[in-house]
Amino acid sequence: MIYFDNSATTQVLPEVLSTYNTVSEKIWGNPSSLHAMGEQAFNLLEQSRKQIADLLHCNIDEIYFTSGGTEGDNWVVKGTAIEKRPYGRHIITSSVEHPAVLNSLHQLEKLGYDVTYLPVDENGRVSAEDLKAAIRKDTILVSIMAVNNEVGAIQPLKEIAAVLEDFPKIHFHVDAVQGVGKGIQELLEQDRVDFLTFSGHKFHAPRGIGFMYKKRGRMIAPLMSGGGQEKALRSGTENLPAIASMAKALRLTLENEEKKVAQQKAIKEKIYNHISKRSKVTVFSKLNDEFAPHILCFAISGVRGETIVHAFENYDIYISTTSACSSKKGITSGTLTAMKIPDNIATSAVRVSLDEKNTLAEADKFIEIFDVLYEKFKKINS
């Protein structure tokens, strides 16, 4: 089996699963309880928080636990809108954000907020100049993802941060879900970034757990009200086994990051160089530094994306259409549409997404099967 769908979810590492099981079995007190079992759980909770903060080179009180990327995105977008409502109702984002951001903004629009959706170029990247031109006196939030989940485009976060230096009261949120362990840590750790959202299952932690970075001094309204956990900003009894195992998964993912990124680049380059020579193939993910090392999006003209996915599955190779969140709904890629790719090509798009567990031998096998399927599709179309 070859698993090339790591942007949808990653396999939980054995060491991470071991931590999850151990905590579930041995440290099952409520961190809010006053007795010794509660204290033991609380100490592990804060150790996990500190480990994540140290890995991100931030303060321990800047890390907040969530259920994943979707909750994190919803929290920053809606929490900012609520908190800063007296100061303005204008938000700026890109036209290629994850649905967790876009659908949150659509909801806010119905409540009277005004949203500017920045266009992207042919590579799926926004322009810092366009963003600067869109800023108004009532702008309260800029939300731009780090790495696009469909084509792998890395947004110009440094340039955007430079623009926002002149507008210190505007919240700057970066959806970092696809950026962990992909060699862009420097981009994520810029001082002007106010909020970062992460999802554990994208870096070998269990599903249903994530965290948010919130810079000291930035105010945000809670969406989850209750017992006052997470400094009363995100109530609910903490999922301690998942939190502890996520902290471990993050540490393991960031170990030898440079070597892991180089390996993913080599696999991507090998597949890219082979398939891009085919006349009926359009590749949307480039090999340059403006694209992440782990995502390769391409289309075979005349063949629907889901057909390509199932054809590879017959050979025990797992890829996806452009986004796991929309693949079963048959929705055309929003990113490719924003990049002005014609519908007849966009509906043929599929995504290969890698992690450090993938190998060049798997790339060779993928290429072998690709050639078989390409010839088969060509005969059917002709």
mmCIF file of C-alpha atoms in Angstrom:
data_model
loop_
_atom_site.group_PDB
_atom_site.id
_atom_site.type_symbol
_atom_site.label_atom_id
_atom_site.label_comp_id
_atom_site.label_asym_id
_atom_site.label_seq_id
_atom_site.Cartn_x
_atom_site.Cartn_y
_atom_site.Cartn_z
ATOM 1 C CA MET A 1 0.000 0.000 0.000
ATOM 2 C CA ILE A 2 1.240 3.471 -0.925
ATOM 3 C CA TYR A 3 -0.370 6.322 0.986
ATOM 4 C CA PHE A 4 -0.041 9.649 -0.821
ATOM 5 C CA ASP A 5 -2.914 11.476 0.914
ATOM 6 C CA ASN A 6 -1.141 12.990 3.904
ATOM 7 C CA SER A 7 -2.714 16.431 3.500
ATOM 8 C CA ALA A 8 -6.053 14.797 4.295
ATOM 9 C CA THR A 9 -4.708 13.044 7.387
ATOM 10 C CA THR A 10 -1.548 11.328 8.567
ATOM 11 C CA GLN A 11 -1.061 8.001 10.284
ATOM 12 C CA VAL A 12 -0.696 8.216 14.066
ATOM 13 C CA LEU A 13 2.889 7.322 14.926
ATOM 14 C CA PRO A 14 3.312 4.225 17.148
ATOM 15 C CA GLU A 15 5.188 6.280 19.764
ATOM 16 C CA VAL A 16 2.387 8.840 19.761
ATOM 17 C CA LEU A 17 -0.291 6.171 20.122
ATOM 18 C CA SER A 18 1.673 4.679 23.002
ATOM 19 C CA THR A 19 1.611 8.028 24.802
ATOM 20 C CA TYR A 20 -2.121 8.341 24.177
ATOM 21 C CA ASN A 21 -2.788 4.891 25.629
ATOM 22 C CA THR A 22 -0.510 5.383 28.630
ATOM 23 C CA VAL A 23 -2.119 8.695 29.585
ATOM 24 C CA SER A 24 -5.610 7.237 29.103
ATOM 25 C CA GLU A 25 -4.796 4.324 31.381
ATOM 26 C CA LYS A 26 -2.707 6.000 34.084
ATOM 27 C CA ILE A 27 -3.483 9.731 34.206
ATOM 28 C CA TRP A 28 -7.218 9.919 33.896
ATOM 29 C CA GLY A 29 -8.011 12.563 36.495
ATOM 30 C CA ASN A 30 -9.652 15.861 35.532
ATOM 31 C CA PRO A 31 -7.018 18.642 35.367
ATOM 32 C CA SER A 32 -9.494 20.960 37.128
ATOM 33 C CA SER A 33 -9.918 18.674 40.154
ATOM 34 C CA LEU A 34 -8.278 19.686 43.444
ATOM 35 C CA HIS A 35 -7.119 16.233 44.537
ATOM 36 C CA ALA A 36 -3.810 14.548 43.737
ATOM 37 C CA MET A 37 -5.096 12.830 40.588
ATOM 38 C CA GLY A 38 -6.310 16.168 39.270
ATOM 39 C CA GLU A 39 -2.976 17.787 40.096
ATOM 40 C CA GLN A 40 -1.143 15.017 38.256
ATOM 41 C CA ALA A 41 -3.323 15.581 35.183
ATOM 42 C CA PHE A 42 -2.892 19.369 35.409
ATOM 43 C CA ASN A 43 0.883 19.053 35.572
ATOM 44 C CA LEU A 44 0.940 16.902 32.429
ATOM 45 C CA LEU A 45 -1.361 19.366 30.681
ATOM 46 C CA GLU A 46 1.010 22.237 31.402
ATOM 47 C CA GLN A 47 4.082 20.153 30.509
ATOM 48 C CA SER A 48 2.503 19.482 27.124
ATOM 49 C CA ARG A 49 1.697 23.168 26.691
ATOM 50 C CA LYS A 50 5.274 24.112 27.534
ATOM 51 C CA GLN A 51 6.700 21.548 25.122
ATOM 52 C CA ILE A 52 4.612 22.961 22.264
ATOM 53 C CA ALA A 53 5.501 26.546 23.230
ATOM 54 C CA ASP A 54 9.217 25.682 23.319
ATOM 55 C CA LEU A 55 8.996 24.040 19.893
ATOM 56 C CA LEU A 56 7.331 27.172 18.467
ATOM 57 C CA HIS A 57 9.686 29.507 20.375
ATOM 58 C CA CYS A 58 6.825 31.295 22.096
ATOM 59 C CA ASN A 59 5.532 31.744 25.647
ATOM 60 C CA ILE A 60 3.617 29.001 27.427
ATOM 61 C CA ASP A 61 0.642 31.307 28.016
ATOM 62 C CA GLU A 62 0.302 31.838 24.243
ATOM 63 C CA ILE A 63 -0.786 28.231 23.538
ATOM 64 C CA TYR A 64 -4.460 27.226 23.730
ATOM 65 C CA PHE A 65 -5.826 23.760 23.027
ATOM 66 C CA THR A 66 -8.677 23.170 20.576
ATOM 67 C CA SER A 67 -10.331 20.234 18.825
ATOM 68 C CA GLY A 68 -8.446 20.909 15.577
ATOM 69 C CA GLY A 69 -7.955 23.292 12.678
ATOM 70 C CA THR A 70 -11.630 23.888 11.989
ATOM 71 C CA GLU A 71 -12.356 25.002 15.531
ATOM 72 C CA GLY A 72 -9.196 27.101 15.603
ATOM 73 C CA ASP A 73 -10.098 28.920 12.390
ATOM 74 C CA ASN A 74 -13.678 29.475 13.537
ATOM 75 C CA TRP A 75 -12.455 30.761 16.884
ATOM 76 C CA VAL A 76 -10.018 33.313 15.494
ATOM 77 C CA VAL A 77 -12.366 34.599 12.783
ATOM 78 C CA LYS A 78 -15.567 34.771 14.850
ATOM 79 C CA GLY A 79 -13.826 35.537 18.130
ATOM 80 C CA THR A 80 -12.092 38.535 16.560
ATOM 81 C CA ALA A 81 -15.351 39.686 14.965
ATOM 82 C CA ILE A 82 -17.110 39.602 18.340
ATOM 83 C CA GLU A 83 -14.242 41.134 20.320
ATOM 84 C CA LYS A 84 -13.517 43.956 17.870
ATOM 85 C CA ARG A 85 -17.095 44.644 16.760
ATOM 86 C CA PRO A 86 -17.110 48.156 18.314
ATOM 87 C CA TYR A 87 -14.079 49.103 16.200
ATOM 88 C CA GLY A 88 -15.072 47.785 12.780
ATOM 89 C CA ARG A 89 -16.694 45.052 10.727
ATOM 90 C CA HIS A 90 -14.296 44.679 7.797
ATOM 91 C CA ILE A 91 -12.205 41.527 7.306
ATOM 92 C CA ILE A 92 -9.668 40.678 4.594
ATOM 93 C CA THR A 93 -8.888 37.147 3.460
ATOM 94 C CA SER A 94 -7.855 35.300 0.305
ATOM 95 C CA SER A 95 -10.119 33.601 -2.198
ATOM 96 C CA VAL A 96 -8.324 30.277 -1.625
ATOM 97 C CA GLU A 97 -8.695 29.760 2.124
ATOM 98 C CA HIS A 98 -9.841 26.524 3.724
ATOM 99 C CA PRO A 99 -13.638 26.202 4.102
ATOM 100 C CA ALA A 100 -13.231 26.574 7.873
ATOM 101 C CA VAL A 101 -12.237 30.203 7.252
ATOM 102 C CA LEU A 102 -14.402 30.926 4.212
ATOM 103 C CA ASN A 103 -17.609 29.495 5.666
ATOM 104 C CA SER A 104 -17.013 31.327 8.947
ATOM 105 C CA LEU A 105 -16.744 34.540 6.971
ATOM 106 C CA HIS A 106 -19.885 33.777 4.960
ATOM 107 C CA GLN A 107 -21.681 33.415 8.290
ATOM 108 C CA LEU A 108 -20.357 36.776 9.463
ATOM 109 C CA GLU A 109 -21.450 38.436 6.229
ATOM 110 C CA LYS A 110 -25.023 37.463 7.055
ATOM 111 C CA LEU A 111 -24.560 39.282 10.372
ATOM 112 C CA GLY A 112 -23.509 42.519 8.707
ATOM 113 C CA TYR A 113 -19.754 42.123 8.392
ATOM 114 C CA ASP A 114 -17.983 43.149 5.188
ATOM 115 C CA VAL A 115 -15.379 40.754 3.746
ATOM 116 C CA THR A 116 -12.800 41.434 1.028
ATOM 117 C CA TYR A 117 -11.667 38.280 -0.787
ATOM 118 C CA LEU A 118 -8.264 38.953 -2.336
ATOM 119 C CA PRO A 119 -7.681 37.452 -5.797
ATOM 120 C CA VAL A 120 -4.746 35.143 -6.479
ATOM 121 C CA ASP A 121 -2.339 34.876 -9.385
ATOM 122 C CA GLU A 122 -1.832 31.874 -11.650
ATOM 123 C CA ASN A 123 0.119 30.181 -8.848
ATOM 124 C CA GLY A 124 -2.600 30.642 -6.227
ATOM 125 C CA ARG A 125 -0.792 33.395 -4.301
ATOM 126 C CA VAL A 126 -2.148 36.720 -3.105
ATOM 127 C CA SER A 127 -0.395 40.050 -3.559
ATOM 128 C CA ALA A 128 0.743 42.094 -0.561
ATOM 129 C CA GLU A 129 0.039 45.197 -2.636
ATOM 130 C CA ASP A 130 -3.574 44.100 -3.147
ATOM 131 C CA LEU A 131 -3.890 43.519 0.577
ATOM 132 C CA LYS A 132 -2.530 46.975 1.397
ATOM 133 C CA ALA A 133 -4.981 48.570 -1.019
ATOM 134 C CA ALA A 134 -7.872 46.697 0.613
ATOM 135 C CA ILE A 135 -7.180 47.908 4.181
ATOM 136 C CA ARG A 136 -9.746 50.351 5.561
ATOM 137 C CA LYS A 137 -10.175 52.289 8.785
ATOM 138 C CA ASP A 138 -12.674 49.671 9.951
ATOM 139 C CA THR A 139 -10.523 46.607 9.089
ATOM 140 C CA ILE A 140 -10.215 44.359 12.152
ATOM 141 C CA LEU A 141 -8.733 41.107 10.810
ATOM 142 C CA VAL A 142 -6.525 39.752 8.040
ATOM 143 C CA SER A 143 -6.681 35.953 7.687
ATOM 144 C CA ILE A 144 -4.286 34.355 5.190
ATOM 145 C CA MET A 145 -3.288 30.679 5.170
ATOM 146 C CA ALA A 146 0.373 29.626 5.199
ATOM 147 C CA VAL A 147 0.139 26.739 2.709
ATOM 148 C CA ASN A 148 -2.779 26.109 0.397
ATOM 149 C CA ASN A 149 -4.160 22.627 1.012
ATOM 150 C CA GLU A 150 -5.060 22.008 -2.654
ATOM 151 C CA VAL A 151 -2.046 23.100 -4.723
ATOM 152 C CA GLY A 152 0.564 23.753 -2.010
ATOM 153 C CA ALA A 153 1.147 27.448 -2.731
ATOM 154 C CA ILE A 154 2.972 29.222 0.097
ATOM 155 C CA GLN A 155 1.510 32.658 0.687
ATOM 156 C CA PRO A 156 3.838 35.708 0.954
ATOM 157 C CA LEU A 157 3.496 35.988 4.721
ATOM 158 C CA LYS A 158 6.642 38.091 5.194
ATOM 159 C CA GLU A 159 5.431 40.693 2.721
ATOM 160 C CA ILE A 160 1.965 40.716 4.293
ATOM 161 C CA ALA A 161 3.469 41.060 7.772
ATOM 162 C CA ALA A 162 5.547 44.008 6.543
ATOM 163 C CA VAL A 163 2.397 45.739 5.290
ATOM 164 C CA LEU A 164 0.606 45.120 8.590
ATOM 165 C CA GLU A 165 3.446 46.646 10.614
ATOM 166 C CA ASP A 166 1.814 49.987 9.810
ATOM 167 C CA PHE A 167 -1.543 48.757 11.086
ATOM 168 C CA PRO A 168 -0.810 47.335 14.569
ATOM 169 C CA LYS A 169 -4.461 47.172 15.671
ATOM 170 C CA ILE A 170 -5.475 44.740 12.920
ATOM 171 C CA HIS A 171 -5.385 41.082 13.960
ATOM 172 C CA PHE A 172 -3.249 38.913 11.653
ATOM 173 C CA HIS A 173 -4.262 35.244 11.570
ATOM 174 C CA VAL A 174 -2.393 32.490 9.713
ATOM 175 C CA ASP A 175 -3.978 29.071 9.169
ATOM 176 C CA ALA A 176 -0.836 26.953 9.616
ATOM 177 C CA VAL A 177 -2.483 23.532 9.346
ATOM 178 C CA GLN A 178 -0.564 22.460 6.218
ATOM 179 C CA GLY A 179 2.716 24.105 7.244
ATOM 180 C CA VAL A 180 3.939 21.983 10.159
ATOM 181 C CA GLY A 181 7.240 20.256 9.437
ATOM 182 C CA LYS A 182 7.426 21.631 5.900
ATOM 183 C CA GLY A 183 10.412 23.930 6.285
ATOM 184 C CA ILE A 184 8.490 27.183 6.751
ATOM 185 C CA GLN A 185 8.814 27.595 10.516
ATOM 186 C CA GLU A 186 10.534 30.964 10.052
ATOM 187 C CA LEU A 187 7.484 32.257 8.188
ATOM 188 C CA LEU A 188 5.148 31.118 10.955
ATOM 189 C CA GLU A 189 7.172 32.589 13.810
ATOM 190 C CA GLN A 190 7.194 36.217 12.636
ATOM 191 C CA ASP A 191 6.518 38.754 15.347
ATOM 192 C CA ARG A 192 3.671 40.419 13.430
ATOM 193 C CA VAL A 193 1.640 37.193 13.305
ATOM 194 C CA ASP A 194 -0.979 37.359 16.064
ATOM 195 C CA PHE A 195 -2.740 34.000 15.700
ATOM 196 C CA LEU A 196 -1.711 30.601 14.321
ATOM 197 C CA THR A 197 -4.017 27.594 14.091
ATOM 198 C CA PHE A 198 -2.881 23.964 13.963
ATOM 199 C CA SER A 199 -4.437 20.501 13.620
ATOM 200 C CA GLY A 200 -2.745 17.495 15.232
ATOM 201 C CA HIS A 201 -3.812 14.853 12.734
ATOM 202 C CA LYS A 202 -1.802 16.607 10.008
ATOM 203 C CA PHE A 203 1.436 15.717 11.836
ATOM 204 C CA HIS A 204 0.824 12.190 13.149
ATOM 205 C CA ALA A 205 -1.244 13.018 16.248
ATOM 206 C CA PRO A 206 -4.763 11.667 16.813
ATOM 207 C CA ARG A 207 -7.757 13.297 15.163
ATOM 208 C CA GLY A 208 -9.887 15.725 17.136
ATOM 209 C CA ILE A 209 -7.074 17.694 18.750
ATOM 210 C CA GLY A 210 -5.298 20.906 17.783
ATOM 211 C CA PHE A 211 -3.973 24.124 19.249
ATOM 212 C CA MET A 212 -3.897 27.839 18.673
ATOM 213 C CA TYR A 213 -1.115 30.346 19.208
ATOM 214 C CA LYS A 214 -2.427 33.691 20.483
ATOM 215 C CA LYS A 215 0.094 36.455 20.940
ATOM 216 C CA ARG A 216 0.233 38.053 24.371
ATOM 217 C CA GLY A 217 -1.960 41.125 24.562
ATOM 218 C CA ARG A 218 -4.252 40.195 21.696
ATOM 219 C CA MET A 219 -7.883 39.991 22.781
ATOM 220 C CA ILE A 220 -10.328 37.443 21.395
ATOM 221 C CA ALA A 221 -13.829 36.443 22.473
ATOM 222 C CA PRO A 222 -14.465 32.815 23.481
ATOM 223 C CA LEU A 223 -16.797 30.658 21.435
ATOM 224 C CA MET A 224 -16.952 27.856 24.009
ATOM 225 C CA SER A 225 -18.430 29.008 27.320
ATOM 226 C CA GLY A 226 -18.547 26.801 30.384
ATOM 227 C CA GLY A 227 -16.209 25.825 33.181
ATOM 228 C CA GLY A 228 -13.512 28.366 32.383
ATOM 229 C CA GLN A 229 -10.722 26.109 31.125
ATOM 230 C CA GLU A 230 -7.921 27.593 28.955
ATOM 231 C CA LYS A 231 -8.037 30.887 30.896
ATOM 232 C CA ALA A 232 -11.817 31.042 30.345
ATOM 233 C CA LEU A 233 -11.285 31.372 26.584
ATOM 234 C CA ARG A 234 -12.056 27.774 25.596
ATOM 235 C CA SER A 235 -14.148 25.903 28.127
ATOM 236 C CA GLY A 236 -14.484 22.137 28.220
ATOM 237 C CA THR A 237 -12.582 19.402 30.042
ATOM 238 C CA GLU A 238 -9.238 19.053 28.295
ATOM 239 C CA ASN A 239 -8.602 15.962 26.157
ATOM 240 C CA LEU A 240 -5.395 15.160 28.010
ATOM 241 C CA PRO A 241 -4.396 11.916 26.228
ATOM 242 C CA ALA A 242 -4.722 13.648 22.849
ATOM 243 C CA ILE A 243 -2.948 16.803 24.062
ATOM 244 C CA ALA A 244 0.037 14.887 25.473
ATOM 245 C CA SER A 245 0.327 12.724 22.358
ATOM 246 C CA MET A 246 0.045 15.804 20.102
ATOM 247 C CA ALA A 247 2.922 17.471 21.921
ATOM 248 C CA LYS A 248 4.992 14.341 21.333
ATOM 249 C CA ALA A 249 3.968 14.158 17.665
ATOM 250 C CA LEU A 250 4.995 17.781 17.127
ATOM 251 C CA ARG A 251 8.403 17.139 18.668
ATOM 252 C CA LEU A 252 8.974 14.064 16.514
ATOM 253 C CA THR A 253 7.801 15.854 13.363
ATOM 254 C CA LEU A 254 10.155 18.789 13.861
ATOM 255 C CA GLU A 255 13.178 16.561 14.562
ATOM 256 C CA ASN A 256 15.563 16.519 11.555
ATOM 257 C CA GLU A 257 13.042 18.681 9.696
ATOM 258 C CA GLU A 258 15.538 19.763 7.043
ATOM 259 C CA LYS A 259 16.307 16.160 6.081
ATOM 260 C CA LYS A 260 12.619 15.224 5.977
ATOM 261 C CA VAL A 261 11.756 18.219 3.795
ATOM 262 C CA ALA A 262 14.584 17.354 1.384
ATOM 263 C CA GLN A 263 13.213 13.830 1.027
ATOM 264 C CA GLN A 264 9.705 15.064 0.266
ATOM 265 C CA LYS A 265 11.085 17.533 -2.278
ATOM 266 C CA ALA A 266 12.994 14.727 -3.996
ATOM 267 C CA ILE A 267 9.871 12.556 -4.265
ATOM 268 C CA LYS A 268 7.766 15.453 -5.530
ATOM 269 C CA GLU A 269 10.423 16.413 -8.082
ATOM 270 C CA LYS A 270 10.722 12.855 -9.371
ATOM 271 C CA ILE A 271 6.984 12.526 -9.958
ATOM 272 C CA TYR A 272 6.716 16.073 -11.338
ATOM 273 C CA ASN A 273 9.517 15.586 -13.867
ATOM 274 C CA HIS A 274 7.873 12.419 -15.164
ATOM 275 C CA ILE A 275 4.216 13.353 -15.414
ATOM 276 C CA SER A 276 4.787 16.916 -16.664
ATOM 277 C CA LYS A 277 6.171 15.528 -19.937
ATOM 278 C CA ARG A 278 2.787 14.066 -20.857
ATOM 279 C CA SER A 279 0.755 16.148 -23.302
ATOM 280 C CA LYS A 280 -2.553 15.637 -21.512
ATOM 281 C CA VAL A 281 -1.201 16.497 -18.060
ATOM 282 C CA THR A 282 -1.426 19.930 -16.442
ATOM 283 C CA VAL A 283 0.575 20.386 -13.240
ATOM 284 C CA PHE A 284 -0.530 23.159 -10.883
ATOM 285 C CA SER A 285 2.138 22.753 -8.171
ATOM 286 C CA LYS A 286 5.574 24.094 -9.038
ATOM 287 C CA LEU A 287 8.997 22.965 -7.808
ATOM 288 C CA ASN A 288 10.163 26.400 -6.648
ATOM 289 C CA ASP A 289 10.252 27.857 -3.129
ATOM 290 C CA GLU A 290 6.817 29.417 -3.534
ATOM 291 C CA PHE A 291 5.302 25.937 -3.146
ATOM 292 C CA ALA A 292 5.370 23.497 -0.252
ATOM 293 C CA PRO A 293 7.526 20.364 -0.630
ATOM 294 C CA HIS A 294 4.747 17.865 0.035
ATOM 295 C CA ILE A 295 1.863 18.757 -2.314
ATOM 296 C CA LEU A 296 1.664 17.976 -6.029
ATOM 297 C CA CYS A 297 -1.605 18.804 -7.773
ATOM 298 C CA PHE A 298 -2.167 17.828 -11.399
ATOM 299 C CA ALA A 299 -4.883 16.980 -13.905
ATOM 300 C CA ILE A 300 -5.192 14.500 -16.762
ATOM 301 C CA SER A 301 -7.269 16.146 -19.465
ATOM 302 C CA GLY A 302 -10.564 14.433 -20.185
ATOM 303 C CA VAL A 303 -10.589 12.273 -17.027
ATOM 304 C CA ARG A 304 -12.512 13.292 -13.929
ATOM 305 C CA GLY A 305 -10.539 13.531 -10.708
ATOM 306 C CA GLU A 306 -12.562 10.894 -8.882
ATOM 307 C CA THR A 307 -11.972 8.469 -11.761
ATOM 308 C CA ILE A 308 -8.218 8.961 -11.417
ATOM 309 C CA VAL A 309 -8.393 8.486 -7.639
ATOM 310 C CA HIS A 310 -10.251 5.178 -7.917
ATOM 311 C CA ALA A 311 -8.021 3.976 -10.740
ATOM 312 C CA PHE A 312 -4.941 4.381 -8.536
ATOM 313 C CA GLU A 313 -6.800 2.810 -5.634
ATOM 314 C CA ASN A 314 -7.199 -0.354 -7.688
ATOM 315 C CA TYR A 315 -3.408 -0.620 -7.469
ATOM 316 C CA ASP A 316 -3.378 0.105 -3.707
ATOM 317 C CA ILE A 317 -2.141 3.673 -4.203
ATOM 318 C CA TYR A 318 -4.093 6.324 -2.315
ATOM 319 C CA ILE A 319 -4.298 9.905 -3.557
ATOM 320 C CA SER A 320 -7.210 12.350 -3.451
ATOM 321 C CA THR A 321 -9.087 14.960 -5.366
ATOM 322 C CA THR A 322 -7.986 18.449 -4.423
ATOM 323 C CA SER A 323 -9.421 18.576 -0.904
ATOM 324 C CA ALA A 324 -10.634 15.872 1.450
ATOM 325 C CA CYS A 325 -13.263 18.269 2.815
ATOM 326 C CA SER A 326 -14.971 18.577 -0.576
ATOM 327 C CA SER A 327 -13.999 15.374 -2.391
ATOM 328 C CA LYS A 328 -17.145 13.379 -1.557
ATOM 329 C CA LYS A 329 -19.370 16.345 -2.379
ATOM 330 C CA GLY A 330 -18.117 16.540 -5.974
ATOM 331 C CA ILE A 331 -17.247 20.218 -5.566
ATOM 332 C CA THR A 332 -14.835 21.726 -8.082
ATOM 333 C CA SER A 333 -11.622 22.990 -6.511
ATOM 334 C CA GLY A 334 -12.160 26.495 -5.169
ATOM 335 C CA THR A 335 -8.447 27.192 -5.443
ATOM 336 C CA LEU A 336 -8.221 26.207 -9.105
ATOM 337 C CA THR A 337 -11.321 28.253 -9.877
ATOM 338 C CA ALA A 338 -9.723 31.261 -8.172
ATOM 339 C CA MET A 339 -6.596 30.609 -10.266
ATOM 340 C CA LYS A 340 -8.863 30.899 -13.331
ATOM 341 C CA ILE A 341 -8.325 27.282 -14.382
ATOM 342 C CA PRO A 342 -11.128 26.241 -16.793
ATOM 343 C CA ASP A 343 -13.766 23.958 -15.269
ATOM 344 C CA ASN A 344 -13.065 21.128 -17.696
ATOM 345 C CA ILE A 345 -9.474 20.970 -16.382
ATOM 346 C CA ALA A 346 -10.261 21.743 -12.731
ATOM 347 C CA THR A 347 -12.679 18.800 -12.521
ATOM 348 C CA SER A 348 -9.784 16.515 -13.534
ATOM 349 C CA ALA A 349 -7.506 17.675 -10.727
ATOM 350 C CA VAL A 350 -6.042 15.278 -8.161
ATOM 351 C CA ARG A 351 -3.575 15.769 -5.325
ATOM 352 C CA VAL A 352 -0.562 13.753 -4.240
ATOM 353 C CA SER A 353 0.477 14.745 -0.702
ATOM 354 C CA LEU A 354 3.559 13.396 1.037
ATOM 355 C CA ASP A 355 5.171 13.133 4.430
ATOM 356 C CA GLU A 356 8.500 11.952 5.809
ATOM 357 C CA LYS A 357 7.401 8.309 5.741
ATOM 358 C CA ASN A 358 7.157 8.231 1.939
ATOM 359 C CA THR A 359 10.072 6.975 -0.152
ATOM 360 C CA LEU A 360 11.584 7.294 -3.618
ATOM 361 C CA ALA A 361 10.752 3.633 -4.187
ATOM 362 C CA GLU A 362 7.089 4.548 -3.737
ATOM 363 C CA ALA A 363 7.546 7.339 -6.262
ATOM 364 C CA ASP A 364 8.932 4.800 -8.753
ATOM 365 C CA LYS A 365 5.898 2.575 -8.245
ATOM 366 C CA PHE A 366 3.547 5.532 -8.609
ATOM 367 C CA ILE A 367 5.210 6.490 -11.898
ATOM 368 C CA GLU A 368 4.941 2.918 -13.154
ATOM 369 C CA ILE A 369 1.211 2.788 -12.438
ATOM 370 C CA PHE A 370 0.700 6.320 -13.732
ATOM 371 C CA ASP A 371 2.060 5.265 -17.131
ATOM 372 C CA VAL A 372 -0.263 2.274 -17.251
ATOM 373 C CA LEU A 373 -3.296 4.372 -16.389
ATOM 374 C CA TYR A 374 -2.331 7.242 -18.674
ATOM 375 C CA GLU A 375 -2.224 4.941 -21.693
ATOM 376 C CA LYS A 376 -5.520 3.378 -20.661
ATOM 377 C CA PHE A 377 -7.210 6.780 -20.321
ATOM 378 C CA LYS A 378 -5.752 7.917 -23.633
ATOM 379 C CA LYS A 379 -7.266 4.929 -25.451
ATOM 380 C CA ILE A 380 -10.664 5.477 -23.824
ATOM 381 C CA ASN A 381 -10.680 9.179 -24.719
ATOM 382 C CA SER A 382 -9.607 8.562 -28.292
#
